[in-house]
Coordinates of C-alpha atoms and ligand atoms in Angstrom, one line a residue:
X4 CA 4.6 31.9 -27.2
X5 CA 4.9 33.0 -23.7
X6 CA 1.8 31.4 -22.5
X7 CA 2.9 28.3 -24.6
X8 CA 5.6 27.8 -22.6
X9 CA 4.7 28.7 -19.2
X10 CA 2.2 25.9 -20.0
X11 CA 4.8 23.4 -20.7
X12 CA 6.5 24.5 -17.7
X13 CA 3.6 23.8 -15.3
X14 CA 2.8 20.4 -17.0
X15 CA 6.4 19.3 -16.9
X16 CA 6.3 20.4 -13.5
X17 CA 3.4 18.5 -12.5
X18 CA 5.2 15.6 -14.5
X19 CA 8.1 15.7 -12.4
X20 CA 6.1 16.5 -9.4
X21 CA 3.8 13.4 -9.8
X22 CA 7.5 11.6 -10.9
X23 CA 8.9 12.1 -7.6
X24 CA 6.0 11.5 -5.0
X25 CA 5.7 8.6 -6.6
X26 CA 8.6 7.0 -7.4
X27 CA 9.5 7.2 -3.6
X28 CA 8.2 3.4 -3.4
X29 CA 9.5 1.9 -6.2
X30 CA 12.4 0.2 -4.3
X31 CA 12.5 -2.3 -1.5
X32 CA 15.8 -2.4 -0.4
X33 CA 19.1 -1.0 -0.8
X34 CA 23.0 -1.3 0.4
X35 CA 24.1 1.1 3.3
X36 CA 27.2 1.5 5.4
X37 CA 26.7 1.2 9.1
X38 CA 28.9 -0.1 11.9
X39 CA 28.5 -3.0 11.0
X40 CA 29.7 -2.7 7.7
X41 CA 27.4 -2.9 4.8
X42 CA 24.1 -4.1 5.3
X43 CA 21.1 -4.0 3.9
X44 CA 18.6 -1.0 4.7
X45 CA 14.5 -2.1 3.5
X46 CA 12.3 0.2 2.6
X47 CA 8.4 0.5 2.0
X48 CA 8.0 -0.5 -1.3
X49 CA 5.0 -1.3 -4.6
X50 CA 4.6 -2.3 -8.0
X51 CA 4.3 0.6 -10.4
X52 CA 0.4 1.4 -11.8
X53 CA -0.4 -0.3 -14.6
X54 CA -3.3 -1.1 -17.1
X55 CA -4.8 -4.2 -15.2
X56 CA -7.5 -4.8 -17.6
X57 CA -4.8 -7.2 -19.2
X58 CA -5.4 -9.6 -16.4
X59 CA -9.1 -9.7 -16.0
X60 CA -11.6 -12.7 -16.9
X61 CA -14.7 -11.2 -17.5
X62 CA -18.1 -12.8 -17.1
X63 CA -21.5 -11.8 -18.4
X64 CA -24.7 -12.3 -17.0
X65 CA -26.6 -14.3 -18.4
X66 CA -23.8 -15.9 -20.7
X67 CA -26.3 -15.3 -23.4
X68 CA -26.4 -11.3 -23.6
X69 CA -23.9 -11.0 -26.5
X70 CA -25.5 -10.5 -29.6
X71 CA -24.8 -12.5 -32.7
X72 CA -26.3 -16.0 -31.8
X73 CA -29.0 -16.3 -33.7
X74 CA -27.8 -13.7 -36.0
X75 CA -30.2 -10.4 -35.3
X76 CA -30.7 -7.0 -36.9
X77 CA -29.7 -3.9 -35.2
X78 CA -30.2 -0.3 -35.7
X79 CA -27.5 2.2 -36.9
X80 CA -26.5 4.3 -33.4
X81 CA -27.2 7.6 -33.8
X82 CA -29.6 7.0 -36.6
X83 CA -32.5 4.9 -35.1
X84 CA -34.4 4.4 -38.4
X85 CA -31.3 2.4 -40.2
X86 CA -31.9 -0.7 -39.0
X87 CA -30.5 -3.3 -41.5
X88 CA -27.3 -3.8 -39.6
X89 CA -26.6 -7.8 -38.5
X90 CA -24.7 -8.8 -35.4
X91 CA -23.5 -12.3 -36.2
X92 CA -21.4 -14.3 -33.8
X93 CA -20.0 -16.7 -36.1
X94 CA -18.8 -13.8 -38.8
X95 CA -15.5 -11.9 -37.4
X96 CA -16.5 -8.9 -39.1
X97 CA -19.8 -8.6 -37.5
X98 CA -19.4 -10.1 -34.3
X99 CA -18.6 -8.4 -31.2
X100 CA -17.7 -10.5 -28.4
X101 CA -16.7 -9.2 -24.9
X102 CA -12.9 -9.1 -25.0
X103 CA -13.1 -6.4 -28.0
X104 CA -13.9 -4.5 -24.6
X105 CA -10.2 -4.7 -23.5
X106 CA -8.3 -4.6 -26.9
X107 CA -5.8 -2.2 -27.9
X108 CA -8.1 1.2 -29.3
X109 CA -7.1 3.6 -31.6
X110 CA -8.2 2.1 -35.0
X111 CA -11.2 3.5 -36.9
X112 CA -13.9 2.3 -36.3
X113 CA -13.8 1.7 -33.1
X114 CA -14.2 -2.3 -31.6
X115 CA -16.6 -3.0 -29.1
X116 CA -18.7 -6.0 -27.3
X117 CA -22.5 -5.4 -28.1
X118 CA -25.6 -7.1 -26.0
X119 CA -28.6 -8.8 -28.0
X120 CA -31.4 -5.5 -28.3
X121 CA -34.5 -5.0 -26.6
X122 CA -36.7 -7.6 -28.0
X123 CA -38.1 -8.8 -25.1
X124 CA -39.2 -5.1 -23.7
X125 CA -41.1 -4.7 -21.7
X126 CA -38.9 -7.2 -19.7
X127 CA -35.9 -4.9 -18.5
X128 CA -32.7 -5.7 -20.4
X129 CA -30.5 -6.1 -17.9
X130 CA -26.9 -7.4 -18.2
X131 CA -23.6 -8.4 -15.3
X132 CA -20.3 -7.4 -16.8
X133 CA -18.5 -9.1 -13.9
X134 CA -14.5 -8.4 -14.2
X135 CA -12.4 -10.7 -11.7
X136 CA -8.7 -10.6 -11.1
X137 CA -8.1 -13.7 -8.8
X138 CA -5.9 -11.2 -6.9
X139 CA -6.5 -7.5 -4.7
X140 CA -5.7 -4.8 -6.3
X141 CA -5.2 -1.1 -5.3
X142 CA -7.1 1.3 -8.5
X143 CA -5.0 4.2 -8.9
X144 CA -6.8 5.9 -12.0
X145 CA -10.3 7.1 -12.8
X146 CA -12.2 3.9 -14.2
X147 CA -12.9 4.9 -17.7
X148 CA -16.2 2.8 -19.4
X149 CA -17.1 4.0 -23.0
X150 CA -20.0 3.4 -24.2
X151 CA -20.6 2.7 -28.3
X152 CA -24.5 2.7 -28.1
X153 CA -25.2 6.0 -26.0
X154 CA -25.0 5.8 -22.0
X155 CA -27.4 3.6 -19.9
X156 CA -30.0 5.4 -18.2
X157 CA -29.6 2.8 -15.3
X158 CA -26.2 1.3 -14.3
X159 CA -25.1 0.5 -10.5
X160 CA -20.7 0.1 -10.3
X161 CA -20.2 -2.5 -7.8
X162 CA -17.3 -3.9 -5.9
X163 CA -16.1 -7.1 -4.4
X164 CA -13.2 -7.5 -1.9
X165 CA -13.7 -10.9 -1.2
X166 CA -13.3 -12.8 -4.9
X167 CA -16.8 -12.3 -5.6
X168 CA -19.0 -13.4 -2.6
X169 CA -20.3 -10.4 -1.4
X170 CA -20.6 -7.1 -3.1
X171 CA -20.9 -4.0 -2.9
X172 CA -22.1 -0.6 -5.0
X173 CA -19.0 1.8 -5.5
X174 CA -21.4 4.3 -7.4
X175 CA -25.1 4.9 -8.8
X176 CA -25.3 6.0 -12.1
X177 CA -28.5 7.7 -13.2
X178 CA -30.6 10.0 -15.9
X179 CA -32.6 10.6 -12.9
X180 CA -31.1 9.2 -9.5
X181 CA -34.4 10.1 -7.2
X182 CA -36.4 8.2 -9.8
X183 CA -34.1 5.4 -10.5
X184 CA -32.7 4.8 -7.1
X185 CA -35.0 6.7 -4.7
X186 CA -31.1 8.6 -4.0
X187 CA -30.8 12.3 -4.2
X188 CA -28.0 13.3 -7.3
X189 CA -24.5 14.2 -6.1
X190 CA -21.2 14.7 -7.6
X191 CA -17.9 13.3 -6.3
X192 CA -16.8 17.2 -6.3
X193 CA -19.5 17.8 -3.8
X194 CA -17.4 15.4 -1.2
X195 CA -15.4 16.1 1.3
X196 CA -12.4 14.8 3.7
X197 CA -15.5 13.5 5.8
X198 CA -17.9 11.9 3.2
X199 CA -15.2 10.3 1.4
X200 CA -16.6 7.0 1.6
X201 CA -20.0 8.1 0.7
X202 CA -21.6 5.8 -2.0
X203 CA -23.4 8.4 -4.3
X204 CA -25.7 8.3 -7.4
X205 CA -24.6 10.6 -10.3
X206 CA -26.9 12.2 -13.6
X207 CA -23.4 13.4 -15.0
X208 CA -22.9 10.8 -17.2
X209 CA -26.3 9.7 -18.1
X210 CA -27.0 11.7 -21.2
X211 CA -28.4 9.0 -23.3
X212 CA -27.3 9.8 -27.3
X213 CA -24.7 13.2 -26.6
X214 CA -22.5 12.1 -29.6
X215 CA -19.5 14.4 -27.8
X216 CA -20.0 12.2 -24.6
X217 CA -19.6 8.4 -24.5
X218 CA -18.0 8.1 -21.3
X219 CA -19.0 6.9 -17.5
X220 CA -16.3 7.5 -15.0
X221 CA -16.0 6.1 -11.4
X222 CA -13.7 8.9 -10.3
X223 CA -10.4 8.1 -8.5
X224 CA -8.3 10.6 -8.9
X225 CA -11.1 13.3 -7.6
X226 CA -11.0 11.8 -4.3
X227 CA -7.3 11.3 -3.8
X228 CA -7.4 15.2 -4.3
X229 CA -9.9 15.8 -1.0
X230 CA -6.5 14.7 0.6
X231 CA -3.3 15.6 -2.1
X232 CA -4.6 18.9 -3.4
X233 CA -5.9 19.6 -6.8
X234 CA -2.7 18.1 -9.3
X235 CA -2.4 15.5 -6.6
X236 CA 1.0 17.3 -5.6
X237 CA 0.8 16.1 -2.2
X238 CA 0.7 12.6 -2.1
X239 CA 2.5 12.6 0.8
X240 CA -0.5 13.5 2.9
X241 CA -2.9 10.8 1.0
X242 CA -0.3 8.0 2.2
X243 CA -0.4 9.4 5.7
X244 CA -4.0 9.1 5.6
X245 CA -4.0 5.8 3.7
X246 CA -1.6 4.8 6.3
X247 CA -3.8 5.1 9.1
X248 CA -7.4 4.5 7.8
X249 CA -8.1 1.1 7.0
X250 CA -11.4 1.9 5.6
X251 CA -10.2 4.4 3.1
X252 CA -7.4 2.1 1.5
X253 CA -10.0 -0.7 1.4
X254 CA -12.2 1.3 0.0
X255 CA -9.6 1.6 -3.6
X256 CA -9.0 -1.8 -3.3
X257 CA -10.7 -4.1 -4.9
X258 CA -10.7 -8.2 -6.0
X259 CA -13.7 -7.9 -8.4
X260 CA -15.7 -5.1 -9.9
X261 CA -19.0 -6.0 -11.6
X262 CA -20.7 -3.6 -14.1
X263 CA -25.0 -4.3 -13.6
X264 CA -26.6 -2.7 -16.8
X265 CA -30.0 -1.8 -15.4
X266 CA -31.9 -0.1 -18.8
X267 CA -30.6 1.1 -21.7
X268 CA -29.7 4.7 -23.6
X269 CA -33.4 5.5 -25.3
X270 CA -33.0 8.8 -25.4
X271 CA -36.6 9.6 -25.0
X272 CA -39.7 9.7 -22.1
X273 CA -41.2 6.1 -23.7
X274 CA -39.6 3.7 -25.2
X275 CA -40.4 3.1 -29.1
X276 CA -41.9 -0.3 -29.4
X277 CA -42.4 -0.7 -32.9
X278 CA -38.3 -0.3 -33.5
X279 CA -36.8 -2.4 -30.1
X280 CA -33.8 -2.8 -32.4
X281 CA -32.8 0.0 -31.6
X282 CA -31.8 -0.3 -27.7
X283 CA -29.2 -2.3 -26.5
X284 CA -25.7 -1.8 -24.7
X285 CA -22.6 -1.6 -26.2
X286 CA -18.8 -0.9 -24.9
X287 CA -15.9 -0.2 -26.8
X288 CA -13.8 0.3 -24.2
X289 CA -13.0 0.1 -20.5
X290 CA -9.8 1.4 -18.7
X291 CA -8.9 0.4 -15.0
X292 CA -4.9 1.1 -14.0
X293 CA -4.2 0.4 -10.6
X294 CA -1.4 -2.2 -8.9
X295 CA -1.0 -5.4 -7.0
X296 CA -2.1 -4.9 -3.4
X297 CA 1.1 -6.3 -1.9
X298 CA 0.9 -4.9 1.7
X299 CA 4.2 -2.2 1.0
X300 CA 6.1 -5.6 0.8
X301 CA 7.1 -6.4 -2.9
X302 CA 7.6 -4.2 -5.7
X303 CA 6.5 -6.2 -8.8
X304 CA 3.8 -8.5 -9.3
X305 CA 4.0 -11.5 -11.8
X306 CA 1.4 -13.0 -14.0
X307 CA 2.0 -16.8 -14.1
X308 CA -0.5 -19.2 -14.9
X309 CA -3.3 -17.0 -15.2
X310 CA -2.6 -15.8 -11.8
X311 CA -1.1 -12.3 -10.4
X312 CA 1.2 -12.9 -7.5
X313 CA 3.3 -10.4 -5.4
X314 CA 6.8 -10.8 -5.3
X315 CA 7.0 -10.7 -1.7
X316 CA 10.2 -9.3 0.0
X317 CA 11.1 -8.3 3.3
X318 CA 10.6 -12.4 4.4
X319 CA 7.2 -12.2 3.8
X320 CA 5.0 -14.6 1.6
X321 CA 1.7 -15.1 0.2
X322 CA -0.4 -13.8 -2.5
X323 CA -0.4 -10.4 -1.2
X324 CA 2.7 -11.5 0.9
X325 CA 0.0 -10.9 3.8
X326 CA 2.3 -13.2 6.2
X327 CA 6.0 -13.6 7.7
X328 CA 8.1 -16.7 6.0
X329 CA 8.4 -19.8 8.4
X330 CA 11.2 -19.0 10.6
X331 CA 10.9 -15.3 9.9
X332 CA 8.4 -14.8 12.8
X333 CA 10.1 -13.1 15.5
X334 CA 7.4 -10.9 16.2
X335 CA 3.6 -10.4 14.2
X336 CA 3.4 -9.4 10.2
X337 CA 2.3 -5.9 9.7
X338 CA 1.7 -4.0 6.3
X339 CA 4.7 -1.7 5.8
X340 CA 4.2 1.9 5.7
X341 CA 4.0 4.9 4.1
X342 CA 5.1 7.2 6.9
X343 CA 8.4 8.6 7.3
X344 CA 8.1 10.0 3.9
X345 CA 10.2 9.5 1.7
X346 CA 11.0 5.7 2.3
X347 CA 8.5 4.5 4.5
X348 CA 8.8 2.1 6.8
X349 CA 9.5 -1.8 5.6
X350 CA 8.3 -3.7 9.2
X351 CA 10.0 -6.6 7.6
X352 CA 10.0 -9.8 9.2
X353 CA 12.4 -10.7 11.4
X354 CA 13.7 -14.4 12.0
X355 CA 12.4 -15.6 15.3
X356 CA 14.7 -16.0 17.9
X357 CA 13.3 -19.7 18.7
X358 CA 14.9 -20.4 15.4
X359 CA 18.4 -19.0 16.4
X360 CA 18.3 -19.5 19.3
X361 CA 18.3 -17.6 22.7
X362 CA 21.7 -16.6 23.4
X363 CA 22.4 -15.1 19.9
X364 CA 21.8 -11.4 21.5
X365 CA 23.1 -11.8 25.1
X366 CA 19.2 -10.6 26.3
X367 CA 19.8 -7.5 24.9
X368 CA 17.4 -7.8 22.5
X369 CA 14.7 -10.2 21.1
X370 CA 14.8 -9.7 17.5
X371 CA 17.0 -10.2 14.8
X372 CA 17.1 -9.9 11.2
X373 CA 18.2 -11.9 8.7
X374 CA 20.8 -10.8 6.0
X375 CA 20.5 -12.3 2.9
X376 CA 24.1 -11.8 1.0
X377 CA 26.1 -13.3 3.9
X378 CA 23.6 -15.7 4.9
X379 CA 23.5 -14.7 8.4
X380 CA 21.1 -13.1 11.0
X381 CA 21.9 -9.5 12.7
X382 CA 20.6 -8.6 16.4
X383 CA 18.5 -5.7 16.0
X384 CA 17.3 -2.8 18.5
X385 CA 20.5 -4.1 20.8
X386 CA 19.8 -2.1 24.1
X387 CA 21.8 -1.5 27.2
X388 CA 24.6 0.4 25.0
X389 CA 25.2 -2.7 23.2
X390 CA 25.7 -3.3 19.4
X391 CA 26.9 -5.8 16.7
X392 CA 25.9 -8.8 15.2
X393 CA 25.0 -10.5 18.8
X394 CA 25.1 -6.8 21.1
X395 CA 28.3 -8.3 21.9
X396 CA 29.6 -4.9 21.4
X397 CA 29.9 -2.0 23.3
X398 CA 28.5 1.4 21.8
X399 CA 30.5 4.5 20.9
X400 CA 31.1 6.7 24.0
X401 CA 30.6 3.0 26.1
X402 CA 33.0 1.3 27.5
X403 CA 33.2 -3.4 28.5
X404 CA 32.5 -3.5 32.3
X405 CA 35.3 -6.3 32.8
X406 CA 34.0 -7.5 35.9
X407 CA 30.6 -8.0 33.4
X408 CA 29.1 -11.0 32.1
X409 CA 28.3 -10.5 28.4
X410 CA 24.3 -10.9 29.4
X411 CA 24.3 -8.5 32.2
X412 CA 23.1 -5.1 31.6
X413 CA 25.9 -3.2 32.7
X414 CA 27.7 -4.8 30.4
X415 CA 28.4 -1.5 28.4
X416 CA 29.1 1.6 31.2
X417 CA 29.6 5.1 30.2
X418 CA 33.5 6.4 30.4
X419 CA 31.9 9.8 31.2
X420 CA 32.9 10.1 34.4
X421 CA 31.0 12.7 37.1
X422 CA 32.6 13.3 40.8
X423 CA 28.9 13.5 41.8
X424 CA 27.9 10.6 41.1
X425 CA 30.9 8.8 42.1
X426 CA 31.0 6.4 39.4
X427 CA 35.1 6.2 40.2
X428 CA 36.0 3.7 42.7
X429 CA 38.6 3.4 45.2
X430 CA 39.2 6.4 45.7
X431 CA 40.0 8.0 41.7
X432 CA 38.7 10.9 40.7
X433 CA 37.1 11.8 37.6
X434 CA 39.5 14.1 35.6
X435 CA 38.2 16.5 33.0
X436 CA 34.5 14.6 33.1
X437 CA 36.7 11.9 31.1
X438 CA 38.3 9.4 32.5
X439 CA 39.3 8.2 36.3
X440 CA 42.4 8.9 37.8
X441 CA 43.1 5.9 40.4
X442 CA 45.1 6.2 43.7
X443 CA 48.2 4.2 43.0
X444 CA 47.5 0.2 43.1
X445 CA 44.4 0.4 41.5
X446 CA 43.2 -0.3 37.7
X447 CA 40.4 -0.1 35.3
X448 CA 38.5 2.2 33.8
X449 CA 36.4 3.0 37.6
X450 CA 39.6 2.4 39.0
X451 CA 37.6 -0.8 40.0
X452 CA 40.5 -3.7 40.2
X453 CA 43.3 -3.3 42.6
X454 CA 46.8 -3.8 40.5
X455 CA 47.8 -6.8 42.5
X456 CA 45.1 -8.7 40.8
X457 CA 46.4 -8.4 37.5
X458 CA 49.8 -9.9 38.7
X459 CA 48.0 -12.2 41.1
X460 CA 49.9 -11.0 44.1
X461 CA 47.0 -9.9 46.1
X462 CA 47.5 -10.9 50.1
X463 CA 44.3 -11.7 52.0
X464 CA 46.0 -8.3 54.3
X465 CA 46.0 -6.1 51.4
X466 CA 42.0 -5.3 51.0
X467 CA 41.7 -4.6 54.7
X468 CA 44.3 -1.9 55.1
X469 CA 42.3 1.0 53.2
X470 CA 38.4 1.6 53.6
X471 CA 37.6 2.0 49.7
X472 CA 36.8 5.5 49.2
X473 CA 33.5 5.0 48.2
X474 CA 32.9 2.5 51.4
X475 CA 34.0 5.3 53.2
X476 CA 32.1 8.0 51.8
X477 CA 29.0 5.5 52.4
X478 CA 29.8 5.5 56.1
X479 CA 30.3 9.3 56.1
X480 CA 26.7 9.8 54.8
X481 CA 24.8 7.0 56.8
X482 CA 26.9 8.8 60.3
X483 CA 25.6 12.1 59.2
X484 CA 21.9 10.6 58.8
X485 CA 22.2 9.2 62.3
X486 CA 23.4 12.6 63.7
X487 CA 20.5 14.6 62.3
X488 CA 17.8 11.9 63.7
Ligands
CA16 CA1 -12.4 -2.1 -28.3

């Protein structure tokens, strides 16, 4: 009872664990309150993992390698010698055409797509399953292929990234991997941080006719753990590294993957010529979950017209909204970003300040964003203590520089004051590092405007009767310089 339930505790731990890292991304913007009032904060942001076979077209290779057409005789699995079993395409109940490869399991017996047999031995049997999505995609789970007709002794997991033109291997699989692919055996537990990206051949799941064992995996999960522990409770350190390594993101992504069926199960040293009905592939099932590759800038991906799209935010576009909107390129796209856990880091396009034109932020800064809900564009990064909508503003603890232009940059001076660096004019004195006290006849916040200016009764006399304090001080040093020379 104990054990029971410290098990249940550990795996809804690991649930909520798993929960958390990931949900971090599942948003890509929210409201905030700023100075500015409310405004809209992005964030990082991708579709949730889902089963992708659901959007596949799958191709074999030659078109011909499903059974059924002519009709042909096949032998029971597990029980070579019962071989009066017919494959017929043009009968539902015995055909078995390649989507039964994707449909919903669970029923007894199991559905699956089955290739014509080995009649033509000793001319290898060999057979593309070629799965495209017209779109990138990120795999996030172990791909999962189950074999109805015992495992093939050779099979090769390829990859495309480029729709199909060039490919890849992602794995070897092998009964013997030396003799099959000159390639010594390895298991994706023998990897490490450094040999990630190592293509290896694998005997693990090349058993031929194990009943128990019907599975081939290309193993996703194992190598997300090299970098987020064992239960994957540290995904925050597999985005960091996803983040900055181009090749190991690429390396889960994917645009195609093609299955090459290089020799059937036959369970034995020599193949059994007098029964070749006996050998021939076939798949009940394959499971692939991963999500739209959307560059961290759309979280959900629609299927429309036979074709996965990104619904791109942050003024981006495209299929994989790899690219600013016209108008929205203020400065280069860039992929957002997983770092500064937990949000990430949106690198949303800004609007380009040749479209707003160049006196929206006074020069105090050169990009802006746009604000959807009020139809308007924002100054962002505003430097030289500015702030606001156009840095017309001065920052907390700043104070206007009347005698300022809006574009110069002392617009915004500090009102704390310091005797030794005689920021108060005329004479005043910083009081209390706060604020300027002025001689009398003089205003501002340095004390900077004599008071006759504000009442306009300033006499051409007036400004030569005092030497400003500061003028004075001048003198006082450059005289002492002189004396010491
Ligand atoms: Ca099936």
């Amino acid at each position: 009872m104990y054990l029971f339930l410290v098990l249940n505790l550990n795996t809804l731990w690991v649930a909520v664990s798993i929960a958390m890292q990931h949900g971090h991304y599942d948003m890509c913007k929210t409201q905030t309150k700023s100075d500015e009032g409310i405004v809209w904060e992005y964030m990082a942001c991708q579709p949730e993992s889902k089963d992708m076979t659901q959007y596949l077209k799958v191709r074999l290779d030659p078109p011909n390698s499903t059974c059924g057409d002519p009709p042909e005789p096949f032998c029971a699995m597990g029980n070579p010698y019962m071989c009066n079993n017919e494959c017929d395409a043009s009968t539902k109940e015995l055909a078995h055409p390649s989507e039964l490869m994707f449909d919903s399991e669970g029923r007894n017996p199991s559905t699956f797509w089955q290739s014509v047999t080995w009649k033509n031995y000793p001319t290898p049997l060999q057979i593309n399953i070629t799965l495209s999505w017209n779109k990138t995609i990120e795999l996030t789970q172990n791909i999962a292929i189950t074999f109805e007709s015992g495992r093939p002794e050779k099979m090769i997991l390829e990859k495309s990234l480029d729709y199909g033109v060039t490919w890849q291997p992602y794995q070897f699989y092998a009964a013997d991997c030396l003799d099959a692919f000159r390639m010594e055996p390895k298991s994706v537990k023998d990897l490490t941080a450094n040999t990630v990206l190592d293509i290896i051949c694998t005997e693990e799941y090349s058993t031929g006719y194990a009943a128990h064992a019907k599975t081939i995996s290309f193993e996703i999960k194992d190598r997300f753990a090299i970098f987020a522990g064992p239960r994957l409770h540290n995904m925050a350190s597999l985005y960091s590294q996803l983040d900055t390594t181009k090749n190991l993101r690429d390396f889960f992504t994917v645009t195609d993957l093609r299955i090459r069926l290089l020799k059937p199960a036959t369970g034995a040293t020599f193949v059994d010529e007098r029964n070749l009905g006996r050998y021939f592939y076939a798949i009940s099932d394959i499971k692939i979950y991963g999500r739209c590759k959307c560059n961290l800038h759309a979280n959900s991906c629609t299927f429309t017209n036979n074709r996965l799209a990104c619904d791109c935010e942050h003024n981006t576009t495209g299929q994989d909204c790899e690219r600013c909107k016209k108008q929205f390129q203020g400065q280069a796209w860039s992929p957002g970003s997983y770092l500064t856990i937990p949000k990430g880091t949106a690198n949303i396009c800004d609007p380009s300040i040749a479209f707003i034109g160049n006196c929206y932020c006074y020069g105090h800064s050169n990009r802006c964003t746009y604000i959807e809900i009020v139809n308007t564009a924002v100054c962002v990064g505003c430097r030289h203590n500015t702030r606001g909508q156009h840095c017309e503003k001065c920052k907390k603890s700043f104070h206007r520089n009347g005698s300022a232009k809006l574009d110069d940059v002392n617009v915004c001076i500090a009102n704390v004051c310091d005797n030794e660096l005689l920021r108060c004019q005329n004479g005043g004195v910083c009081h209390n590092n706060m604020r300027c006290q002025c001689l009398p006849g003089y205003t501002g916040i340095l004390c900077e405007k004599p008071k006759c200016e504000e009442t306009g009764g300033c006499s051409s006399k007036s400004g030569q009767e005092s030497i400003p304090h500061n003028l004075y001080l001048t003198t006082m040093i450059i005289v002492a310089r002189l004396c010491t020379l």
